[in-house]
XYZ file of C-alpha atoms in Angstrom:
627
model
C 48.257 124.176 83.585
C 47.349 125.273 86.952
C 48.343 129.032 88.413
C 50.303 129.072 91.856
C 48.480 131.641 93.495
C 50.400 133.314 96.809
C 49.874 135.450 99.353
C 51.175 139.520 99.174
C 55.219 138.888 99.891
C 55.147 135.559 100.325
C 55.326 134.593 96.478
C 58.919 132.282 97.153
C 62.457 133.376 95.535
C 63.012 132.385 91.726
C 64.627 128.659 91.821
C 63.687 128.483 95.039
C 63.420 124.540 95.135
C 67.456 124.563 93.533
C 68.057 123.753 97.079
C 65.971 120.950 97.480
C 67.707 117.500 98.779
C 65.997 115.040 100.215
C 67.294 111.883 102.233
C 66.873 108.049 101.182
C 67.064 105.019 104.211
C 68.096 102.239 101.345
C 67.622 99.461 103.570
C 67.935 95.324 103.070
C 63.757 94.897 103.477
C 62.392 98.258 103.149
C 63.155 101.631 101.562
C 62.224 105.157 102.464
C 62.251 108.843 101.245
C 62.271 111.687 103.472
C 62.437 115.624 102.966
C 62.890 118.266 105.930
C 62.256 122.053 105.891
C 63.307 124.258 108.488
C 64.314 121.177 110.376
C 61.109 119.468 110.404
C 62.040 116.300 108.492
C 58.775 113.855 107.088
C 58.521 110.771 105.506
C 57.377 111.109 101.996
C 54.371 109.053 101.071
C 52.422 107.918 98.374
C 48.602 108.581 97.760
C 47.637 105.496 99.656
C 49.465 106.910 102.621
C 52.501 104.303 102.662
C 56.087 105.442 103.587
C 57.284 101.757 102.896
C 58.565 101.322 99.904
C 59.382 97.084 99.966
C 62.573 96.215 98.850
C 61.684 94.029 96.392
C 62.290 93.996 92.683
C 60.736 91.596 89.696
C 61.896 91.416 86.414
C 58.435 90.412 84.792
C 58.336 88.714 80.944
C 56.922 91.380 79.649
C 60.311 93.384 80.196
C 58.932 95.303 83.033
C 60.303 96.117 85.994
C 57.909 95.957 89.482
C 59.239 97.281 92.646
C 57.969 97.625 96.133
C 54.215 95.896 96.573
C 54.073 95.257 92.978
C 56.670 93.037 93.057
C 55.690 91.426 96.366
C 52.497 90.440 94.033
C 54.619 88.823 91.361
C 56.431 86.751 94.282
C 53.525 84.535 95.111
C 53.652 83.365 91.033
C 57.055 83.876 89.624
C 59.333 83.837 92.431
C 62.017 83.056 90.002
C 61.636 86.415 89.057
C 61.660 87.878 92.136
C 65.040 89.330 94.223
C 64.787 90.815 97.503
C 67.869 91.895 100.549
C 69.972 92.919 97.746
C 71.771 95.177 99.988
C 73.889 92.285 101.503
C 75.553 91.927 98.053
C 76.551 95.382 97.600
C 80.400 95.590 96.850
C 80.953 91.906 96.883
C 82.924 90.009 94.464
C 82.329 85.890 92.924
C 84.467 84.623 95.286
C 82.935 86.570 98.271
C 79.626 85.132 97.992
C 80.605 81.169 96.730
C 80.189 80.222 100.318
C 76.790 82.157 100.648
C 75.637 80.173 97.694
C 73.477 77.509 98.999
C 71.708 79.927 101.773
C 70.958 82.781 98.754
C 67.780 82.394 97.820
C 69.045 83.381 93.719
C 70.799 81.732 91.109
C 74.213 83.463 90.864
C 75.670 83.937 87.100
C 79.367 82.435 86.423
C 81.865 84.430 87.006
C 85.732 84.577 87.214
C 87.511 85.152 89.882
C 87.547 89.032 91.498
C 84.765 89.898 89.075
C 81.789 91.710 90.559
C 79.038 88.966 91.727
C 76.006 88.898 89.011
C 72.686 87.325 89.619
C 70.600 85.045 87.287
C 66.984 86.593 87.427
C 64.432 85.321 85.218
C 65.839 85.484 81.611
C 68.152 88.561 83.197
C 71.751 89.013 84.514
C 71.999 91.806 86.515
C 74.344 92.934 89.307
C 73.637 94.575 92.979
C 74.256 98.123 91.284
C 71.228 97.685 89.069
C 69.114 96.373 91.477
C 69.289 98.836 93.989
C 69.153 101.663 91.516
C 65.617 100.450 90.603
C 64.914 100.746 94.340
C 66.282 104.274 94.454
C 64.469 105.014 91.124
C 61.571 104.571 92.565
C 62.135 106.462 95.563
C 62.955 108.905 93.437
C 60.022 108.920 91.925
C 57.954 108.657 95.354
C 59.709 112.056 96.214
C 58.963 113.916 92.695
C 55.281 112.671 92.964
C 54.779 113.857 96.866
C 56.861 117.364 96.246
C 55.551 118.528 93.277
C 59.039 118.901 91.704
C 61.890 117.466 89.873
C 64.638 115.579 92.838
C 68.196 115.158 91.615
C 70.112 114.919 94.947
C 69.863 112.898 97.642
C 71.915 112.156 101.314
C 71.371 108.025 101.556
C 72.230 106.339 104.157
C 74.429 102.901 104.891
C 75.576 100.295 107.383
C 78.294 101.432 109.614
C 79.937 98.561 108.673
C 79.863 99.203 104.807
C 83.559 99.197 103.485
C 85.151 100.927 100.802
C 83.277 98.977 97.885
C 80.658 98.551 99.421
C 79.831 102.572 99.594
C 81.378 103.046 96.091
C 78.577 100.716 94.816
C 75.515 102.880 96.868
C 77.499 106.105 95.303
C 77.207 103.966 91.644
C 73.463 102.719 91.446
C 72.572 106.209 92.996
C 74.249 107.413 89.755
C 72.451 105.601 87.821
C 68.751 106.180 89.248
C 69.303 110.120 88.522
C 70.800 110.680 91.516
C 73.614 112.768 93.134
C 74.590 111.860 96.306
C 75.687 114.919 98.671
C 76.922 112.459 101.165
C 76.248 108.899 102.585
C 75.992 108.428 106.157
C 76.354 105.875 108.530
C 72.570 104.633 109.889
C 73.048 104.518 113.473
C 74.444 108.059 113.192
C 71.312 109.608 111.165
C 69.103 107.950 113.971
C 70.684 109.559 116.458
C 70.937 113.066 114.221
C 67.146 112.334 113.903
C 66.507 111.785 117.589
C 68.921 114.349 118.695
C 67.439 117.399 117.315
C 63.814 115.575 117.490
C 64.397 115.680 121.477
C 66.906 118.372 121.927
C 68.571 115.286 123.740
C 71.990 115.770 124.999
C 74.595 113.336 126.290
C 75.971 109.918 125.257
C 73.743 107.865 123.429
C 74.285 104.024 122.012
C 72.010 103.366 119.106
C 71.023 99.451 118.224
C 70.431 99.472 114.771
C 68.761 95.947 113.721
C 67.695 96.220 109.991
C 66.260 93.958 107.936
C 69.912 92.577 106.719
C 72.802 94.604 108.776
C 73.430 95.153 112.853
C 75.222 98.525 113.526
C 75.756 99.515 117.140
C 77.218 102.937 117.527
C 78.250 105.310 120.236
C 77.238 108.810 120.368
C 78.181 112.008 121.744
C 75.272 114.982 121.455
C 76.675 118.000 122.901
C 75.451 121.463 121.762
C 74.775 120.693 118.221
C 77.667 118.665 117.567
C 77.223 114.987 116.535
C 80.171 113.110 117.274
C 80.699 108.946 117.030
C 82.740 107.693 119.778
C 82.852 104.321 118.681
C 81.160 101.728 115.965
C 80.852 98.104 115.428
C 78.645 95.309 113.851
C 78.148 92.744 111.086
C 77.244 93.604 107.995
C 75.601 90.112 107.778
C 73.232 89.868 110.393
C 69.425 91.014 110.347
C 65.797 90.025 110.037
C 66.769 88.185 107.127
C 68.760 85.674 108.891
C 65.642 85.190 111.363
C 63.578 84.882 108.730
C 65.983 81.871 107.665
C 66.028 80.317 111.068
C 62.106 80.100 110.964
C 62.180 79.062 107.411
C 64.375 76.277 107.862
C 62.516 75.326 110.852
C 59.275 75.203 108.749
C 61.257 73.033 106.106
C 62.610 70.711 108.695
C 59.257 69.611 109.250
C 58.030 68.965 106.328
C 61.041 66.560 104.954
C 61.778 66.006 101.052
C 63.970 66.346 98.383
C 66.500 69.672 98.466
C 64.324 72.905 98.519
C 63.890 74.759 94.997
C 64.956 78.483 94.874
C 61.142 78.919 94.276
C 60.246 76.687 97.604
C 62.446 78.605 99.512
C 61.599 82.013 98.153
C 58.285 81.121 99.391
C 59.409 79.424 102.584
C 60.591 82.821 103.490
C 57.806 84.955 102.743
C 55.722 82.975 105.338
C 58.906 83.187 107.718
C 58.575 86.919 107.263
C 54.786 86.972 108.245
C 55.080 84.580 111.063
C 57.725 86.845 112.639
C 55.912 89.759 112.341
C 52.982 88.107 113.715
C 54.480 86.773 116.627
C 55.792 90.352 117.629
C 52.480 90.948 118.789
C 50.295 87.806 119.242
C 51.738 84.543 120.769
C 50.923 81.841 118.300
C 49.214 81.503 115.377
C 49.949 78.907 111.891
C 51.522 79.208 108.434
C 51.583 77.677 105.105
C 54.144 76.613 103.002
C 54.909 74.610 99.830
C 56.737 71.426 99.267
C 56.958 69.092 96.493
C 54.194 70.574 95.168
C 52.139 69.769 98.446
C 51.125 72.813 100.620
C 51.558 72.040 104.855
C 50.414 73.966 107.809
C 52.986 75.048 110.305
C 52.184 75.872 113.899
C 54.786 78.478 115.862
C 54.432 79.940 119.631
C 56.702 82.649 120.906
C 58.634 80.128 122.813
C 60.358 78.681 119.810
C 60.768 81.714 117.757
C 62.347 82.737 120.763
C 64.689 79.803 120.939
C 65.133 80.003 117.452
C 66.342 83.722 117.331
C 68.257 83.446 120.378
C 71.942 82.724 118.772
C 71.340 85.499 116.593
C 70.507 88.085 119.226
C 72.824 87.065 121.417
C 75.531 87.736 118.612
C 74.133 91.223 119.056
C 74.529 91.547 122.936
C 78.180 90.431 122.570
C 78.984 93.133 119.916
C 77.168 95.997 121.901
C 79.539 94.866 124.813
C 82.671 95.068 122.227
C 81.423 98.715 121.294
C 81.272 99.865 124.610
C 84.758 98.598 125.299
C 86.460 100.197 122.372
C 84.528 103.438 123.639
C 86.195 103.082 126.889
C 82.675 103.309 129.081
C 80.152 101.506 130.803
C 76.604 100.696 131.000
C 75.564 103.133 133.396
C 77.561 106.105 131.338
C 75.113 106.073 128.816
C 71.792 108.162 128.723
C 69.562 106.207 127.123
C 69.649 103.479 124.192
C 67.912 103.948 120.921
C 66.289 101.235 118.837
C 66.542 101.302 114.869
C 65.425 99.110 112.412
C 62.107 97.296 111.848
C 63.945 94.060 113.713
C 64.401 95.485 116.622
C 59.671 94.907 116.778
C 60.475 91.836 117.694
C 59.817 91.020 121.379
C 62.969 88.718 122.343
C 65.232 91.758 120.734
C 63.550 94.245 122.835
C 63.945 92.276 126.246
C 67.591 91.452 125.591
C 68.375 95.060 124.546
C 66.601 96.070 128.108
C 68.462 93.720 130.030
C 71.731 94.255 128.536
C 71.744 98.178 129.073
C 69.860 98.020 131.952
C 67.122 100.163 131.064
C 64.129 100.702 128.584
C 65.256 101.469 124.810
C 63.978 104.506 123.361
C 61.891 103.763 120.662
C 59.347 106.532 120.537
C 60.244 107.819 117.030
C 59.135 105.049 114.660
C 62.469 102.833 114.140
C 61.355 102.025 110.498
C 61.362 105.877 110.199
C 64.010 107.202 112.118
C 67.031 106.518 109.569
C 65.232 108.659 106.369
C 64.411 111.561 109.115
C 68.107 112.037 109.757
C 68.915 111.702 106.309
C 67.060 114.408 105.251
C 68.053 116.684 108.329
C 71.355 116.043 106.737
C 70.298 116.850 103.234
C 68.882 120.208 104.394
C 72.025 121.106 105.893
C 74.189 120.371 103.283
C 71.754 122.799 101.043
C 70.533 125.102 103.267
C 72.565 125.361 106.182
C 72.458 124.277 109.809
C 73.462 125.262 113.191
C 74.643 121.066 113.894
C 77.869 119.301 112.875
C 78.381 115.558 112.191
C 81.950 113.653 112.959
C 81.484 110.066 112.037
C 84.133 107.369 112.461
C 85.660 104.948 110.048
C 85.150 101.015 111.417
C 88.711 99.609 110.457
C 91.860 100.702 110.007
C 94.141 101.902 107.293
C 97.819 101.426 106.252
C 100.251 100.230 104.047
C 102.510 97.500 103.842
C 106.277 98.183 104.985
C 108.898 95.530 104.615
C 108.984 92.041 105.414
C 104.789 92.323 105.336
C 104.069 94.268 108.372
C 101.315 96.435 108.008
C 101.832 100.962 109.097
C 98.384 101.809 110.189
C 98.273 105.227 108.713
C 94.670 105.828 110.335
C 93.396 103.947 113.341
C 90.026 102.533 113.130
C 86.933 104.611 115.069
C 89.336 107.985 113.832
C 86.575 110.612 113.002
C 86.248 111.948 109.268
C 86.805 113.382 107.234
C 90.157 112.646 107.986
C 94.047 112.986 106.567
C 96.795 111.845 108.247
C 100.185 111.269 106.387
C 103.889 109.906 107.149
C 107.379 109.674 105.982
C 108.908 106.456 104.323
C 112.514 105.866 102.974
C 113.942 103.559 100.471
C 115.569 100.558 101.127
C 118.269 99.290 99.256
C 121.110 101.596 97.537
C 119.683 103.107 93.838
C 116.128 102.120 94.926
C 114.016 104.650 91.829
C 111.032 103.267 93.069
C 108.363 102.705 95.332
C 105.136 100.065 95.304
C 102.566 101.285 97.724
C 100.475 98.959 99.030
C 96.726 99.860 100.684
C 95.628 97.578 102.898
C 92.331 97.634 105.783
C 92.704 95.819 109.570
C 93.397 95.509 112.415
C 96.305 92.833 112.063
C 100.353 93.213 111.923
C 101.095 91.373 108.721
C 99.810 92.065 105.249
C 98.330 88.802 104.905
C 96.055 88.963 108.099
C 94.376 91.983 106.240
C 92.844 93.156 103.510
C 94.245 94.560 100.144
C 92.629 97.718 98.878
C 94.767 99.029 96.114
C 98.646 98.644 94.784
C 100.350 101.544 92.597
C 103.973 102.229 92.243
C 105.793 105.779 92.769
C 108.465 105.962 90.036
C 110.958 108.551 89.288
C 112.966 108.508 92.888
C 116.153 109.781 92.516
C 119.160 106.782 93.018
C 120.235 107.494 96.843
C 121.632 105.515 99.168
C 119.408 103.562 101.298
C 117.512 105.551 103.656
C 118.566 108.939 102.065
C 114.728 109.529 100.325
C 111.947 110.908 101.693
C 108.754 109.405 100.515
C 105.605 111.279 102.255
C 102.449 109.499 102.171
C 99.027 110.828 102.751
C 95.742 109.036 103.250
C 92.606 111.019 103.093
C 89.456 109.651 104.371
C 86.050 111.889 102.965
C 83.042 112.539 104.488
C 81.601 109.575 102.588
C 84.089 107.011 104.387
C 85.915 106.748 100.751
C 89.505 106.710 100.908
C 92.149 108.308 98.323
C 96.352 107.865 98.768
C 98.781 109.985 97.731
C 102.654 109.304 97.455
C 105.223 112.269 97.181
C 109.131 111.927 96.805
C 109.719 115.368 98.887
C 113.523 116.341 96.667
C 112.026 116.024 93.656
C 108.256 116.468 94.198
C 106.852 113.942 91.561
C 103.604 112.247 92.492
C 101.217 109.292 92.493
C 97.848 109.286 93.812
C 95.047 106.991 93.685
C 91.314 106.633 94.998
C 90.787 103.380 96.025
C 87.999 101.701 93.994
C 88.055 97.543 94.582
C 85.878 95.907 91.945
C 84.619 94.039 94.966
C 84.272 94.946 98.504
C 85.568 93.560 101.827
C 83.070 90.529 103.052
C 81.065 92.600 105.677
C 80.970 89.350 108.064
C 84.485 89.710 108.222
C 84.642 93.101 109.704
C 83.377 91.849 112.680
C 86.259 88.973 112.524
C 89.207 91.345 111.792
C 88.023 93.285 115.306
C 87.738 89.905 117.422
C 91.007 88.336 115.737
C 92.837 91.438 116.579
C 91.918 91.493 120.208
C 92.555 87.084 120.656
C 95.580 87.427 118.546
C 96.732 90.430 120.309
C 100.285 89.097 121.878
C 101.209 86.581 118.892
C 100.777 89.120 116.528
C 103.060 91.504 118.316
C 106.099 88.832 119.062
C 105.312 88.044 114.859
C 106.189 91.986 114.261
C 108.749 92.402 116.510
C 110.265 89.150 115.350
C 109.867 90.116 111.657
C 111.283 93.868 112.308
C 114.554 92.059 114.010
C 115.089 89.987 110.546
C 114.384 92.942 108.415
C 116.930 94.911 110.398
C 119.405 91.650 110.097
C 118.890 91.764 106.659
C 119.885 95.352 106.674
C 123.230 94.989 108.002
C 124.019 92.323 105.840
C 122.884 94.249 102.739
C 125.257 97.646 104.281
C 128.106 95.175 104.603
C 128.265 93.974 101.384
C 128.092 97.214 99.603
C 131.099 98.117 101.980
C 132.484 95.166 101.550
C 132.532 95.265 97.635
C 133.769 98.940 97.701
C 136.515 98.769 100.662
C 137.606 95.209 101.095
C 140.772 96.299 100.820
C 141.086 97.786 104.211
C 141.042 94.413 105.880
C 143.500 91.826 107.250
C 142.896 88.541 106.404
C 142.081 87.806 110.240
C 139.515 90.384 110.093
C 138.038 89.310 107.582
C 137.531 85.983 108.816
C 135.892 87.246 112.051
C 133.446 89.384 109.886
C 132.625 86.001 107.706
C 132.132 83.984 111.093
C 130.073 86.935 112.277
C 127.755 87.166 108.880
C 127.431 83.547 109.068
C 125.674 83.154 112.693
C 123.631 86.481 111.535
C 122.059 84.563 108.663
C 121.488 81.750 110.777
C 119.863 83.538 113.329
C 117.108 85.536 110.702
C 116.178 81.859 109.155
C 115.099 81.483 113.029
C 112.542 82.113 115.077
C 114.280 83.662 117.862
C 114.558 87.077 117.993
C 116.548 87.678 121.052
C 119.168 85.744 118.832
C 119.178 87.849 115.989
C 119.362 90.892 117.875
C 122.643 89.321 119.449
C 123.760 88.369 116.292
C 123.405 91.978 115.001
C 125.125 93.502 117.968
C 128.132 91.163 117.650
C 128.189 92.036 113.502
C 128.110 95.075 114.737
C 131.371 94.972 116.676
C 133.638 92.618 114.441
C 132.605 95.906 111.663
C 133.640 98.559 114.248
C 137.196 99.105 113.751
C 136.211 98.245 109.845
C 134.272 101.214 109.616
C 136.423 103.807 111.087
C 138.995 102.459 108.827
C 136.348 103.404 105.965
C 135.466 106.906 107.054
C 139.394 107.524 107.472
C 140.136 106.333 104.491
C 136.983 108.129 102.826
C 138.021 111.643 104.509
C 141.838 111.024 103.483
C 140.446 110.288 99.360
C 138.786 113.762 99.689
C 141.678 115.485 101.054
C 144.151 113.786 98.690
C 146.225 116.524 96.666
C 145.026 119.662 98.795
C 147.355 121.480 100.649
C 146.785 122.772 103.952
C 146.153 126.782 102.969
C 143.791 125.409 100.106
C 141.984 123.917 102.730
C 141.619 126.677 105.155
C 140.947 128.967 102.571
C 137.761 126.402 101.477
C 136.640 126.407 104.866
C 136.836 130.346 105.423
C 134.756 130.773 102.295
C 132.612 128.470 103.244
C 131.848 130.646 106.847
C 131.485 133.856 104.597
């Protein structure tokens, strides 16, 4: 064993390294582990000098596992063995992914409905958790070997765009690779931590994060230390993988035959990769691929990989626009742009970006890099301490459903976290002992526009009349983006409280759609609530009367009562409609056929109370009661 010899007074504290955290870019093509000390972050390499760590992962026959390069080697032979971009499944359930089924380059295993997808690999079933803990077990691993020292904790990064599941699922194969995650942050917000204190940059900053399987585009804040997101948007299903696929399938197209194998495409794709990465710095060249057994040379310019990448950075463009608009600023408020993400190499991507923001990106920290640096600038000060502070955003909102399905956003979407924000809710029929509280995400009015996070029921209310509990409920976003929801009946303070855990997460694509349906459906969704609020309140009044009417019927003439009937009727007419100028009239004129109805009630209630008590007895009741 060999002696650490030090210096005089510079021998370091006992358990010195108990600190030590490092940070971890988990990322769709590549993978990278980064420490920082005295807020100098560095990528962590191994002996070779590489600070790529592929993500790729083969389940060999032996019953070994390869990742990284060693896996890439496997590819070439066994690609059935072979699964890469496992990010994009993260959080998603079997019925998520059925429609990506025939562009996935893997088998997927059966599975029933709302179960956590599962992928046939080789003679394996495994699921997105396990995969991307091998990744992070061997980043792990890369870390221990370059530091000298055991690594147990770890600040990783995600998409922006990540939702609920998606992050519980990071937070779970972290788990399993050894791992305790201090916090996961959003990428385009550890790029610009990275390039913030890199630069001593100040100002308002949009980041373009174009990974290898996820777009992020985020607006920053960097004032005096403090980190703060203004605004962030992106799909969560849109990278280099999907211009590898374009080239792929362009390759394909020309060499026709029978339906692609897994295998052929795995393959397909591999030379896809190369050609793009080629082209991003010569302006032709020619690639191989396999078919039918019979191996064909493709030829490829700039000029159409441009035209084949085009849709797909244009999608980009129209969501940086989208960004900017939910931030509330323009082009020429920003200070500068910064590029993320191995993508964003290629040429076309780099142009567009330019044009768009009218100015050169800033790309001078390495964009494959730049993502672990601010990950570990994080880790350090979550262990040791720093003079910055982060406030990231969450990307959709949060609510609960309220009667007749209209959604209470509880926490508006780009609301910086950690966050808790609660609200009062009443019963709504007489007796009502309890309360289902449903947790859903969007940007809709009506439940089933949006998605469903969790359902749990409050029980134990004590029977009032309608509208007489108070039912306080709290939503508390964590650093993490994770969300927990507490219910509280105030009189008699029992409680329910969940954190939200879907087996499966929210389909990242449709992130993007909730935002864009939101804004198009804008108008129709607000005549749908206000519509659906008249009929609840219809409803209501027709519920009030008939408890009145079943405990004071009494009080009314026969006339009376046949103008209240005529009333009720046109009222339940009128909520069957679609009109809700109608209902509201049809309330107001319920409303007066009940009027002298209800005085006669409240007389009659205030004379049953007073019934036997003298007039002294009274007074003397009502002095005490002033004493």
């Amino acid at each position: 064993m060999l002696l650490q010899i030090h210096e005089p007074g510079q021998t370091p504290m006992p358990h010195a390294g108990d600190n030590l955290a490092v940070g971890i870019d988990l990322g769709t093509t590549n993978s990278l582990v980064a420490i920082s000390r005295d807020g100098k972050p560095e990528v962590l390499r191994d002996p070779r000098g590489r600070s790529l760590i592929p993500s790729i992962i083969a389940y060999k026959t032996d019953g070994a596992v390869a990742v990284g390069d060693d896996a890439r080697l496997v590819l070439l032979d066994e690609p059935e063995r072979v699964i890469s971009s496992i990010k994009r499944l993260m959080g998603r359930g079997t019925d998520d992914v059925k429609r990506l089924a025939g562009s996935l380059p893997h088998e997927l295993a059966p599975g029933r409905s709302g179960e956590m997808v599962k992928l046939v690999i080789g003679d394996r079933v495994v699921s997105p958790v396990e995969v991307s803990a091998e990744i992070l077990r061997e980043l792990r691993h890369r870390g221990e070997g370059a530091l000298g020292q055991s690594v147990t904790r770890a600040v990783v990064t995600v998409p922006a765009y990540f939702d609920d599941a998606a992050r519980t699922a990071t937070k779970d194969a972290a788990r399993l690779a050894g791992l305790e995650v201090l916090r996961l942050v959003n990428e385009p917000t550890a790029a610009a931590l990275a390039y913030g204190l890199d630069k001593g940059a100040e100002g308002t900053f949009a980041v373009y994060d174009l990974g290898g399987g996820t777009f992020d585009v985020s607006i920053l804040r960097l004032e005096k230390g403090v980190f703060q997101v203004l605004a962030t948007g992106g799909d969560a299903a849109l990278g280099g993988d999907d211009f590898d696929h374009a080239i792929a399938e362009h390759f394909l197209a020309q060499s026709p035959g029978a339906a692609p194998s897994a295998a052929e495409v795995k393959r397909a794709l591999f030379s896809a990769r190369l050609a793009k990465e080629c082209l991003s710095t010569q302006d032709s060249g020619e690639w191989w691929i396999e078919r039918d057994g019979r191996r064909s040379a493709h030829p490829l310019d700039r000029a159409t990989l441009d035209r084949l990448l085009g849709p797909l950075v244009e999608r980009t463009i129209a969501i940086c626009g989208e960004v900017l608009h939910d931030a509330r600023l323009a082009v020429e408020d920003l200070a500068g742009v910064v590029l993320v993400g191995g993508s964003t190499r290629v040429p076309l991507v780099q142009r567009r970006v330019a044009e768009f923001f009218a100015r050169p990106p800033l790309s001078d920290i390495d964009p494959d890099e730049v993502v672990a640096l601010g990950a570990a600038l994080q880790a350090e000060a979550l262990t040791r301490g720093s003079d910055t502070l982060l406030l990231d955003v969450t990307p959709l909102s949060l609510g609960i459903e309220t009667l007749g399905g209209l959604v209470e956003k509880i926490i508006p979407r780009n609301t910086a976290i950690p966050v808790a924000k609660a609200q009062e809710f009443t019963t709504y029929q007489d007796g009502q002992d309890a309360m289902v509280v449903h947790v859903v995400q969007g940007e809709r009015e009506m439940v089933d526009q949006n998605r469903s996070l969790a359902r749990f029921t409050l029980a134990g209310i004590p029977p009032m009349t309608a509208g007489a509990a108070r039912v306080r409920v709290e939503f508390a976003v964590d650093a993490d983006g994770l969300l927990t929801v507490s219910a509280r009946e105030q009189t008699t303070g029992r409680e329910q409280r969940v954190e939200v855990r879907p087996t499966y997460g929210l389909p990242p694509e449709d992130m993007e759609r909730m935002l864009r349906e939101s804004m198009k459906h804008a108008r129709d969704d607000l005549a749908r609530r206000l519509l659906t609020e008249a009929r609840v309140e219809g409803e209501r009044a027709l519920l009030a009367l008939e408890g009145a009417l079943r405990k004071d019927s009494q009080l009314l003439s026969a006339p009376e009562r046949s103008t209240i009937e005529t009333a009720v009727a046109r009222l339940r007419r009128s909520v069957q409609g679609e009109d809700r100028d109608d209902i509201m009239q049809a309330i107001t004129a319920l409303d007066g056929a009940c009027q002298d109805f209800a005085q006669r009630r409240m007389d009659h209630g205030v004379a049953s109370a007073l019934k036997g008590l003298t007039i002294d007895r009274v007074e003397r009741d009502m002095a005490g009661g002033r004493g």
